C-alpha cells in the first residue's frame, strides 16, 4: 500500500503523475526531504524531522517550509494509511517548476517498510568503508557544497550502496579523506564501548541524526554516557558494538567492516538489544 498527499491537503492517487517535467526536484535534485518512521499511527520525532527539513531548506535558500501545512499533510497520510502498524513517511520539498509561478512543490508519501530492512534490523549487516572525497574540516569552509543538508541529490549515496552490494556488503560507512568516520549514505554511525555511545559531530559536514539523537536521549536517561566526538576506523574495529541508525532501519548492528568480522560480536548483540529496547521504549506510552 502507498498513500500520497500534496502539501495543499489533497489526497492523490499514488500511481497518478503529480510532478511537472521541469520541476527542479526532478531536473536538478534541487530540493530537500525527510523520512519518518510511523508506528501505530504515531510519527517518531516529527518535530525534529520538521526542524531538520527547515534547516536543510534554509541551506538551499528555499522558502521557509509552512510547518502547520506539513503537520496537516502528515496527519492526512497517517489517517489514510491501512497498510499495517509501520510506515515510512517521506516528505519531499522542491524549488518547484522552472517555468512555474515560483511556488515550491511539497508532498508526503506513506510507504511500506521493506522486508530487507526488517530482516537487517534483526540479523545485522556488513559494511564497506568508502572515501567521501573531502577533508573533515571542509563543511565550514565551503557552505555551497551543502554538506549536512538532506537534499534530494542522493545519486552519490545510492551509487555507494550499489558499489557495496556488488561486493557482497550490505551498506557503507563514509570516511573523510584523512580517514575520519563520517556517516552512512542513509544513516548515522554509532560506536558503543561499555555503556558509552559515541557518534561523529555534525561539524564534520554530516547530517544531524534524528534517530541518533533519540537513541542518545534514551541511553542517557538509562544512565549511559553519550558523546559526539571524531572517530577513526580503528574505533570501529575495536568497539564493543557498531550501529547504523536511521528512522526506518531503527537501530541496526554492524557485524563486519571491510570483510573483517567484528571481534566482540556476542557482546555487540547484547548491547544492540539493550539499546534497541531503550530506543523503542520511549515511544510506548
XYZ file of N, CA, C and O in Angstrom, residues 68-242:
700
model
N 2.813 24.277 9.773
C 1.436 23.840 10.030
C 0.893 23.043 8.845
O 0.188 22.043 9.025
N 1.236 23.475 7.625
C 0.779 22.747 6.436
C 1.398 21.358 6.386
O 0.721 20.377 6.025
N 2.678 21.250 6.740
C 3.330 19.938 6.745
C 2.721 19.034 7.817
O 2.524 17.839 7.588
N 2.411 19.606 8.973
C 1.797 18.796 10.031
C 0.432 18.277 9.588
O 0.083 17.116 9.846
N -0.348 19.107 8.890
C -1.647 18.655 8.376
C -1.466 17.578 7.312
O -2.218 16.592 7.278
N -0.473 17.757 6.454
C -0.208 16.790 5.391
C 0.201 15.438 5.974
O -0.251 14.384 5.514
N 1.046 15.480 6.994
C 1.468 14.257 7.677
C 0.258 13.529 8.263
O 0.096 12.311 8.085
N -0.601 14.268 8.939
C -1.772 13.645 9.567
C -2.707 13.064 8.507
O -3.293 11.985 8.699
N -2.822 13.725 7.369
C -3.681 13.228 6.284
C -3.195 11.868 5.797
O -3.990 10.942 5.608
N -1.887 11.745 5.603
C -1.337 10.469 5.140
C -1.513 9.381 6.192
O -1.926 8.261 5.890
N -1.211 9.707 7.436
C -1.324 8.714 8.507
C -2.768 8.231 8.647
O -3.036 7.028 8.786
N -3.724 9.165 8.584
C -5.133 8.791 8.739
C -5.627 7.932 7.578
O -6.557 7.130 7.743
N -5.001 8.082 6.411
C -5.428 7.304 5.236
C -4.699 5.969 5.116
O -5.052 5.147 4.274
N -3.714 5.735 5.967
C -2.901 4.523 5.876
C -3.633 3.328 6.465
O -4.181 3.393 7.559
N -3.615 2.222 5.743
C -4.210 0.984 6.260
C -3.312 -0.207 5.944
O -3.793 -1.340 5.858
N -2.014 0.063 5.813
C -1.088 -0.976 5.377
C -0.313 -1.658 6.481
O 0.727 -2.253 6.222
N -0.776 -1.566 7.715
C -0.077 -2.236 8.806
C 0.401 -1.264 9.864
O 0.203 -0.046 9.769
N 1.071 -1.796 10.881
C 1.437 -0.996 12.046
C 2.568 -0.017 11.745
O 2.651 1.046 12.350
N 3.447 -0.355 10.796
C 4.591 0.505 10.488
C 4.470 1.105 9.093
O 3.950 0.473 8.180
N 5.012 2.322 8.970
C 5.020 3.000 7.681
C 6.234 3.913 7.627
O 6.634 4.503 8.632
N 6.833 4.023 6.442
C 7.847 5.042 6.186
C 7.141 6.239 5.571
O 6.472 6.116 4.542
N 7.253 7.385 6.208
C 6.593 8.602 5.747
C 7.651 9.534 5.169
O 8.515 10.019 5.894
N 7.600 9.770 3.873
C 8.602 10.590 3.193
C 8.024 11.952 2.856
O 6.970 12.051 2.202
N 8.698 13.012 3.289
C 8.326 14.383 2.975
C 9.285 14.908 1.913
O 10.505 14.804 2.076
N 8.757 15.481 0.847
C 9.572 15.998 -0.256
C 9.199 17.454 -0.502
O 8.006 17.788 -0.632
N 10.215 18.320 -0.597
C 10.001 19.764 -0.756
C 11.009 20.271 -1.778
O 12.222 20.234 -1.538
N 10.530 20.706 -2.960
C 11.419 21.121 -4.043
C 11.236 22.609 -4.359
O 10.282 23.251 -3.901
N 12.131 23.124 -5.195
C 12.044 24.524 -5.594
C 10.860 24.776 -6.535
O 10.505 25.920 -6.814
N 10.250 23.720 -7.036
C 9.099 23.868 -7.906
C 9.476 23.888 -9.372
O 10.642 23.717 -9.739
N 8.510 24.084 -10.256
C 8.778 24.068 -11.695
C 9.644 25.242 -12.137
O 9.472 26.368 -11.664
N 10.531 24.977 -13.063
C 11.416 26.020 -13.575
C 10.623 27.127 -14.263
O 10.985 28.305 -14.177
N 9.536 26.770 -14.939
C 8.732 27.752 -15.662
C 7.365 27.923 -15.000
O 6.375 28.211 -15.661
N 7.337 27.762 -13.686
C 6.108 27.965 -12.932
C 6.010 29.374 -12.383
O 6.689 30.302 -12.851
N 5.205 29.519 -11.340
C 4.987 30.846 -10.751
C 5.909 31.127 -9.569
O 5.724 32.115 -8.855
N 6.889 30.238 -9.359
C 7.826 30.419 -8.248
C 7.442 29.686 -6.988
O 8.191 29.720 -6.003
N 6.289 29.019 -6.997
C 5.847 28.289 -5.808
C 6.605 26.968 -5.685
O 6.807 26.268 -6.691
N 7.013 26.595 -4.477
C 7.666 25.293 -4.290
C 6.661 24.157 -4.404
O 5.440 24.362 -4.354
N 7.186 22.958 -4.571
C 6.384 21.733 -4.595
C 6.570 20.998 -3.277
O 7.697 20.880 -2.792
N 5.484 20.505 -2.714
C 5.597 19.747 -1.479
C 4.594 18.610 -1.431
O 3.441 18.778 -1.834
N 5.038 17.457 -0.958
C 4.111 16.334 -0.809
C 4.666 15.347 0.217
O 5.846 15.378 0.566
N 3.794 14.479 0.688
C 4.158 13.432 1.650
C 3.672 12.096 1.131
O 2.558 11.997 0.612
N 4.511 11.077 1.268
C 4.161 9.732 0.812
C 4.283 8.750 1.966
O 5.288 8.752 2.688
N 3.267 7.913 2.116
C 3.326 6.798 3.042
C 3.720 5.539 2.298
O 3.084 5.187 1.293
N 4.767 4.868 2.755
C 5.330 3.716 2.040
C 5.523 2.544 2.994
O 5.829 2.744 4.184
N 5.402 1.316 2.506
C 5.665 0.154 3.373
C 7.143 0.002 3.660
O 7.995 0.448 2.884
N 7.453 -0.624 4.795
C 8.839 -0.943 5.148
C 9.215 -2.243 4.443
O 8.490 -3.238 4.529
N 10.353 -2.260 3.760
C 10.730 -3.459 3.002
C 11.111 -4.600 3.941
O 11.576 -4.385 5.070
N 10.916 -5.819 3.460
C 11.302 -6.990 4.239
C 12.812 -7.022 4.459
O 13.290 -7.518 5.486
N 13.577 -6.510 3.512
C 15.024 -6.464 3.658
C 15.420 -5.632 4.867
O 16.276 -6.040 5.672
N 14.815 -4.478 5.023
C 15.112 -3.619 6.172
C 14.706 -4.306 7.464
O 15.455 -4.287 8.461
N 13.536 -4.914 7.481
C 13.077 -5.601 8.693
C 14.040 -6.731 9.065
O 14.361 -6.934 10.244
N 14.503 -7.462 8.074
C 15.430 -8.564 8.323
C 16.763 -8.054 8.874
O 17.319 -8.630 9.817
N 17.267 -6.982 8.295
C 18.558 -6.450 8.734
C 18.492 -5.866 10.141
O 19.486 -5.913 10.874
N 17.346 -5.325 10.513
C 17.199 -4.856 11.900
C 17.510 -5.977 12.886
O 18.122 -5.752 13.937
N 17.050 -7.174 12.556
C 17.186 -8.314 13.465
C 18.511 -9.050 13.299
O 19.129 -9.461 14.289
N 18.970 -9.199 12.059
C 20.125 -10.068 11.808
C 21.444 -9.339 11.696
O 22.510 -9.953 11.780
N 21.420 -8.017 11.493
C 22.661 -7.270 11.371
C 23.129 -7.145 9.929
O 22.563 -7.759 9.016
N 24.190 -6.363 9.726
C 24.675 -6.064 8.380
C 26.200 -6.052 8.349
O 26.863 -5.966 9.383
N 26.739 -6.121 7.134
C 28.164 -5.891 6.904
C 28.306 -4.587 6.128
O 27.416 -4.208 5.351
N 29.418 -3.877 6.325
C 29.606 -2.589 5.663
C 30.991 -2.508 5.024
O 31.933 -3.194 5.443
N 31.084 -1.669 4.004
C 32.365 -1.238 3.462
C 32.613 0.194 3.906
O 31.673 0.988 4.015
N 33.882 0.539 4.157
C 34.246 1.937 4.351
C 34.682 2.484 3.002
O 35.495 1.883 2.301
N 34.120 3.624 2.613
C 34.425 4.256 1.335
C 34.760 5.726 1.562
O 34.094 6.411 2.361
N 35.758 6.213 0.842
C 36.135 7.618 0.992
C 35.080 8.517 0.358
O 34.636 8.282 -0.767
N 34.696 9.550 1.080
C 33.699 10.503 0.592
C 34.325 11.537 -0.342
O 33.636 12.179 -1.134
N 35.645 11.753 -0.231
C 36.326 12.633 -1.167
C 36.546 14.052 -0.690
O 36.873 14.928 -1.493
N 36.375 14.307 0.614
C 36.662 15.652 1.114
C 37.232 15.567 2.523
O 37.001 14.590 3.241
N 37.994 16.586 2.935
C 38.569 16.572 4.278
C 37.512 16.834 5.345
O 36.438 17.373 5.061
N 37.850 16.477 6.574
C 36.880 16.561 7.664
C 36.504 17.993 8.022
O 35.460 18.221 8.633
N 37.319 18.979 7.630
C 37.043 20.367 8.010
C 36.446 21.181 6.867
O 36.388 22.410 6.933
N 35.980 20.529 5.807
C 35.546 21.260 4.618
C 34.206 21.963 4.798
O 33.967 23.009 4.188
N 33.317 21.423 5.621
C 31.949 21.952 5.715
C 31.929 23.433 6.070
O 31.173 24.216 5.483
N 32.766 23.845 7.014
C 32.765 25.240 7.438
C 33.377 26.153 6.386
O 33.022 27.326 6.289
N 34.297 25.616 5.557
C 34.969 26.432 4.544
C 34.204 26.513 3.243
O 34.451 27.418 2.442
N 33.295 25.590 2.997
C 32.615 25.517 1.703
C 31.121 25.261 1.886
O 30.615 24.189 1.535
N 30.366 26.236 2.422
C 28.936 26.002 2.674
C 28.137 25.742 1.406
O 27.068 25.133 1.467
N 28.642 26.179 0.254
C 27.919 25.950 -1.003
C 27.860 24.475 -1.401
O 27.076 24.095 -2.260
N 28.694 23.640 -0.778
C 28.641 22.210 -1.069
C 27.476 21.519 -0.360
O 27.211 20.341 -0.609
N 26.813 22.242 0.542
C 25.608 21.741 1.219
C 25.875 20.490 2.038
O 24.993 19.645 2.207
N 27.095 20.351 2.547
C 27.400 19.213 3.411
C 26.564 19.321 4.685
O 26.554 20.339 5.353
N 25.854 18.274 4.999
C 24.986 18.287 6.168
C 23.551 18.664 5.867
O 22.714 18.668 6.761
N 23.237 18.983 4.592
C 21.840 19.213 4.197
C 21.260 17.905 3.669
O 21.938 17.146 2.986
N 20.001 17.656 3.978
C 19.334 16.451 3.467
C 18.658 16.821 2.144
O 17.432 16.986 2.055
N 19.483 16.980 1.115
C 18.969 17.386 -0.184
C 18.552 16.166 -0.993
O 18.886 15.030 -0.663
N 17.845 16.413 -2.089
C 17.422 15.337 -2.976
C 18.566 14.793 -3.818
O 18.387 13.786 -4.516
N 19.725 15.420 -3.783
C 20.874 14.993 -4.593
C 21.550 13.788 -3.940
O 22.625 13.906 -3.341
N 20.912 12.632 -4.052
C 21.386 11.411 -3.388
C 21.999 10.413 -4.362
O 22.158 9.238 -4.017
N 22.356 10.869 -5.572
C 22.892 9.927 -6.555
C 24.180 9.275 -6.061
O 24.392 8.072 -6.242
N 25.074 10.059 -5.423
C 26.330 9.500 -4.913
C 26.052 8.486 -3.812
O 26.666 7.411 -3.757
N 25.126 8.805 -2.932
C 24.791 7.884 -1.842
C 24.279 6.551 -2.379
O 24.661 5.476 -1.906
N 23.401 6.624 -3.380
C 22.849 5.392 -3.957
C 23.919 4.617 -4.727
O 23.948 3.384 -4.705
N 24.826 5.353 -5.399
C 25.926 4.681 -6.104
C 26.830 3.948 -5.119
O 27.314 2.844 -5.399
N 27.067 4.548 -3.954
C 27.896 3.902 -2.941
C 27.248 2.611 -2.449
O 27.925 1.590 -2.260
N 25.938 2.636 -2.255
C 25.245 1.428 -1.812
C 25.306 0.333 -2.871
O 25.532 -0.839 -2.559
N 25.134 0.702 -4.137
C 25.231 -0.297 -5.201
C 26.646 -0.870 -5.287
O 26.825 -2.073 -5.496
N 27.640 -0.018 -5.105
C 29.038 -0.461 -5.123
C 29.281 -1.479 -4.016
O 29.906 -2.534 -4.242
N 28.777 -1.190 -2.813
C 28.957 -2.115 -1.692
C 28.236 -3.428 -1.938
O 28.792 -4.520 -1.709
N 27.001 -3.348 -2.396
C 26.217 -4.569 -2.616
C 26.837 -5.446 -3.698
O 26.808 -6.681 -3.601
N 27.444 -4.829 -4.710
C 28.102 -5.599 -5.767
C 29.321 -6.344 -5.246
O 29.795 -7.305 -5.877
N 29.822 -5.926 -4.090
C 30.996 -6.553 -3.480
C 30.638 -7.351 -2.240
O 31.501 -7.657 -1.418
N 29.353 -7.665 -2.088
C 28.918 -8.568 -1.035
C 28.627 -7.932 0.305
O 28.372 -8.650 1.271
N 28.657 -6.606 0.386
C 28.348 -5.919 1.645
C 26.920 -5.379 1.583
O 26.316 -5.274 0.510
N 26.385 -5.018 2.744
C 25.016 -4.531 2.823
C 24.919 -3.016 2.813
O 23.917 -2.458 2.369
N 25.948 -2.343 3.321
C 25.842 -0.899 3.495
C 27.241 -0.297 3.496
O 28.231 -0.999 3.268
N 27.311 1.002 3.773
C 28.551 1.770 3.644
C 28.718 2.679 4.856
O 27.733 3.188 5.408
N 29.957 2.869 5.272
C 30.317 3.956 6.180
C 31.290 4.850 5.425
O 32.355 4.408 4.999
N 30.895 6.110 5.241
C 31.746 7.060 4.539
C 32.868 7.554 5.454
O 32.666 7.755 6.658
N 34.039 7.788 4.844
C 35.187 8.339 5.545
C 35.601 9.650 4.885
O 35.487 9.808 3.660
N 36.110 10.584 5.684
C 36.763 11.767 5.133
C 38.106 11.355 4.544
O 38.583 10.226 4.754
N 38.748 12.253 3.819
C 39.999 11.908 3.146
C 41.131 11.585 4.117
O 42.104 10.936 3.741
N 41.006 12.006 5.380
C 42.023 11.663 6.384
C 41.649 10.430 7.196
O 42.311 10.093 8.177
N 40.588 9.732 6.800
C 40.168 8.520 7.498
C 39.160 8.734 8.606
O 38.723 7.767 9.242
N 38.756 9.975 8.841
C 37.749 10.250 9.866
C 36.406 9.640 9.468
O 35.962 9.776 8.326
N 35.758 8.965 10.405
C 34.444 8.366 10.163
C 33.399 9.476 10.041
O 33.354 10.400 10.861
N 32.535 9.376 9.020
C 31.503 10.373 8.800
C 30.113 9.796 9.099
O 29.628 9.899 10.211
N 29.484 9.153 8.127
C 28.114 8.663 8.264
C 27.876 7.597 7.216
O 28.724 7.348 6.355
N 26.718 6.958 7.263
C 26.307 6.083 6.188
C 25.579 6.876 5.120
O 25.201 8.031 5.341
N 25.338 6.300 3.946
C 24.582 7.004 2.909
C 23.182 7.416 3.347
O 22.653 8.415 2.880
N 22.589 6.635 4.253
C 21.243 6.953 4.749
C 21.146 6.742 6.255
O 20.069 6.421 6.769
N 22.246 6.923 6.975
C 22.234 6.594 8.403
C 23.320 7.342 9.153
O 24.252 7.886 8.554
N 23.201 7.339 10.475
C 24.248 7.826 11.372
C 25.033 6.641 11.914
O 24.493 5.542 12.066
N 26.301 6.872 12.224
C 27.172 5.838 12.785
C 27.261 6.037 14.293
O 27.520 7.154 14.767
N 27.057 4.970 15.036
C 27.185 4.996 16.499
C 28.125 3.873 16.916
O 27.967 2.725 16.488
N 29.103 4.223 17.733
C 30.048 3.261 18.276
C 29.758 3.096 19.765
O 29.529 4.087 20.477
N 29.762 1.857 20.231
C 29.462 1.553 21.627
C 30.693 0.950 22.284
O 31.284 -0.007 21.766
N 31.070 1.511 23.412
C 32.167 0.977 24.222
C 31.711 0.944 25.659
O 31.484 1.991 26.262
N 31.514 -0.275 26.199
C 30.932 -0.358 27.526
C 29.532 0.231 27.501
O 28.706 -0.125 26.670
N 29.272 1.173 28.412
C 27.987 1.874 28.430
C 28.176 3.324 28.006
O 27.559 4.243 28.562
N 29.014 3.512 26.980
C 29.204 4.816 26.345
C 28.876 4.687 24.861
O 29.348 3.760 24.196
N 28.047 5.593 24.364
C 27.738 5.647 22.927
C 28.361 6.915 22.358
O 28.301 7.982 22.962
N 28.979 6.772 21.192
C 29.659 7.900 20.554
C 29.252 7.990 19.087
O 29.019 6.970 18.437
N 29.212 9.213 18.581
C 28.893 9.442 17.175
C 29.682 10.647 16.686
O 30.018 11.531 17.486
N 30.016 10.704 15.393
C 30.738 11.872 14.880
C 29.887 13.143 14.969
O 28.661 13.094 14.818
N 30.516 14.309 15.178
C 29.759 15.560 15.304
C 29.323 16.105 13.946
O 30.014 15.912 12.934
N 28.187 16.814 13.880
C 27.714 17.396 12.623
C 28.676 18.413 12.008
O 28.577 18.699 10.811
N 29.599 18.966 12.806
C 30.568 19.920 12.269
C 31.461 19.310 11.199
O 32.129 20.037 10.455
N 31.469 17.986 11.079
C 32.245 17.312 10.035
C 31.546 17.377 8.676
O 32.067 16.856 7.691
N 30.372 18.015 8.626
C 29.647 18.091 7.370
C 28.733 16.911 7.139
O 28.497 16.516 5.999
N 28.210 16.343 8.226
C 27.291 15.215 8.118
C 25.918 15.636 8.626
O 25.769 16.664 9.299
N 24.937 14.833 8.296
C 23.565 15.149 8.662
C 23.347 14.923 10.158
O 23.684 13.858 10.671
N 22.804 15.907 10.869
C 22.450 15.663 12.279
C 21.365 14.592 12.340
O 20.311 14.738 11.741
N 21.625 13.503 13.044
C 20.712 12.367 13.036
C 19.567 12.521 14.019
O 19.805 12.688 15.218
N 18.327 12.422 13.548
C 17.192 12.475 14.459
C 17.079 11.189 15.276
O 16.809 11.228 16.484
N 17.278 10.046 14.634
C 17.224 8.773 15.367
C 18.408 8.644 16.303
O 18.268 8.145 17.428
N 19.577 9.093 15.856
C 20.753 9.083 16.726
C 20.500 9.930 17.968
O 20.816 9.522 19.100
N 19.900 11.117 17.786
C 19.609 11.982 18.937
C 18.608 11.322 19.883
O 18.748 11.400 21.113
N 17.597 10.648 19.305
C 16.606 9.966 20.141
C 17.230 8.798 20.899
O 16.916 8.551 22.068
N 18.122 8.072 20.235
C 18.814 6.967 20.896
C 19.672 7.480 22.044
O 19.662 6.913 23.151
N 20.406 8.552 21.809
C 21.258 9.109 22.861
C 20.419 9.616 24.027
O 20.794 9.463 25.190
N 19.288 10.218 23.737
C 18.387 10.691 24.799
C 17.938 9.529 25.673
O 17.972 9.606 26.914
N 17.540 8.421 25.030
C 17.072 7.255 25.789
C 18.208 6.620 26.573
O 18.028 6.191 27.725
N 19.396 6.560 25.953
C 20.545 5.957 26.632
C 20.945 6.776 27.858
O 21.206 6.214 28.937
N 20.994 8.088 27.710
C 21.378 8.941 28.847
C 20.353 8.836 29.974
O 20.727 8.842 31.159
N 19.076 8.725 29.624
C 18.041 8.577 30.652
C 18.217 7.282 31.440
O 17.806 7.184 32.604
N 18.841 6.280 30.796
C 19.078 4.993 31.452
C 20.454 4.925 32.111
O 20.862 3.853 32.572
N 21.182 6.046 32.149
C 22.456 6.085 32.849
C 23.684 5.902 31.979
O 24.803 5.846 32.496
N 23.501 5.802 30.671
C 24.638 5.690 29.767
C 25.305 7.054 29.581
O 24.715 8.103 29.855
N 26.528 7.034 29.074
C 27.221 8.254 28.662
C 27.126 8.376 27.152
O 27.308 7.390 26.431
N 26.818 9.578 26.661
C 26.683 9.820 25.222
C 27.621 10.952 24.821
O 27.675 11.991 25.488
N 28.356 10.738 23.749
C 29.366 11.710 23.317
C 29.304 11.918 21.809
O 29.090 10.968 21.044
N 29.547 13.162 21.380
C 29.828 13.469 19.982
C 31.317 13.747 19.875
O 31.813 14.699 20.477
N 32.010 12.915 19.118
C 33.460 13.037 19.041
C 33.946 12.421 17.732
O 33.346 11.463 17.232
N 35.022 12.950 17.150
C 35.552 12.334 15.926
C 35.975 10.887 16.164
O 36.478 10.530 17.232
N 35.760 10.055 15.152
C 36.099 8.640 15.216
C 36.961 8.274 14.017
O 36.886 8.891 12.958
N 37.769 7.225 14.192
C 38.589 6.682 13.120
C 38.213 5.206 12.923
O 37.526 4.609 13.759
N 38.681 4.623 11.828
C 38.353 3.223 11.547
C 38.746 2.294 12.692
O 37.980 1.374 13.023
N 39.923 2.458 13.342
C 40.236 1.577 14.483
C 39.181 1.623 15.589
O 38.969 0.629 16.284
N 38.497 2.774 15.739
C 37.419 2.847 16.730
C 36.280 1.896 16.371
O 35.616 1.349 17.261
N 36.034 1.723 15.081
C 35.006 0.771 14.652
C 35.446 -0.662 14.950
O 34.669 -1.467 15.480
N 36.679 -0.970 14.608
C 37.172 -2.349 14.726
C 37.338 -2.775 16.178
O 37.240 -3.967 16.494
N 37.609 -1.820 17.069
C 37.867 -2.144 18.474
C 36.651 -1.951 19.371
O 36.720 -2.210 20.580
N 35.529 -1.519 18.815
C 34.344 -1.223 19.618
C 33.678 -2.498 20.128
O 33.828 -3.578 19.550
N 32.908 -2.352 21.193
C 32.056 -3.448 21.644
C 30.896 -3.659 20.670
O 30.405 -4.782 20.514
N 30.444 -2.572 20.048
C 29.368 -2.663 19.055
C 29.450 -1.459 18.130
O 29.849 -0.372 18.547
N 29.082 -1.674 16.874
C 28.932 -0.598 15.898
C 27.514 -0.668 15.368
O 27.019 -1.752 15.024
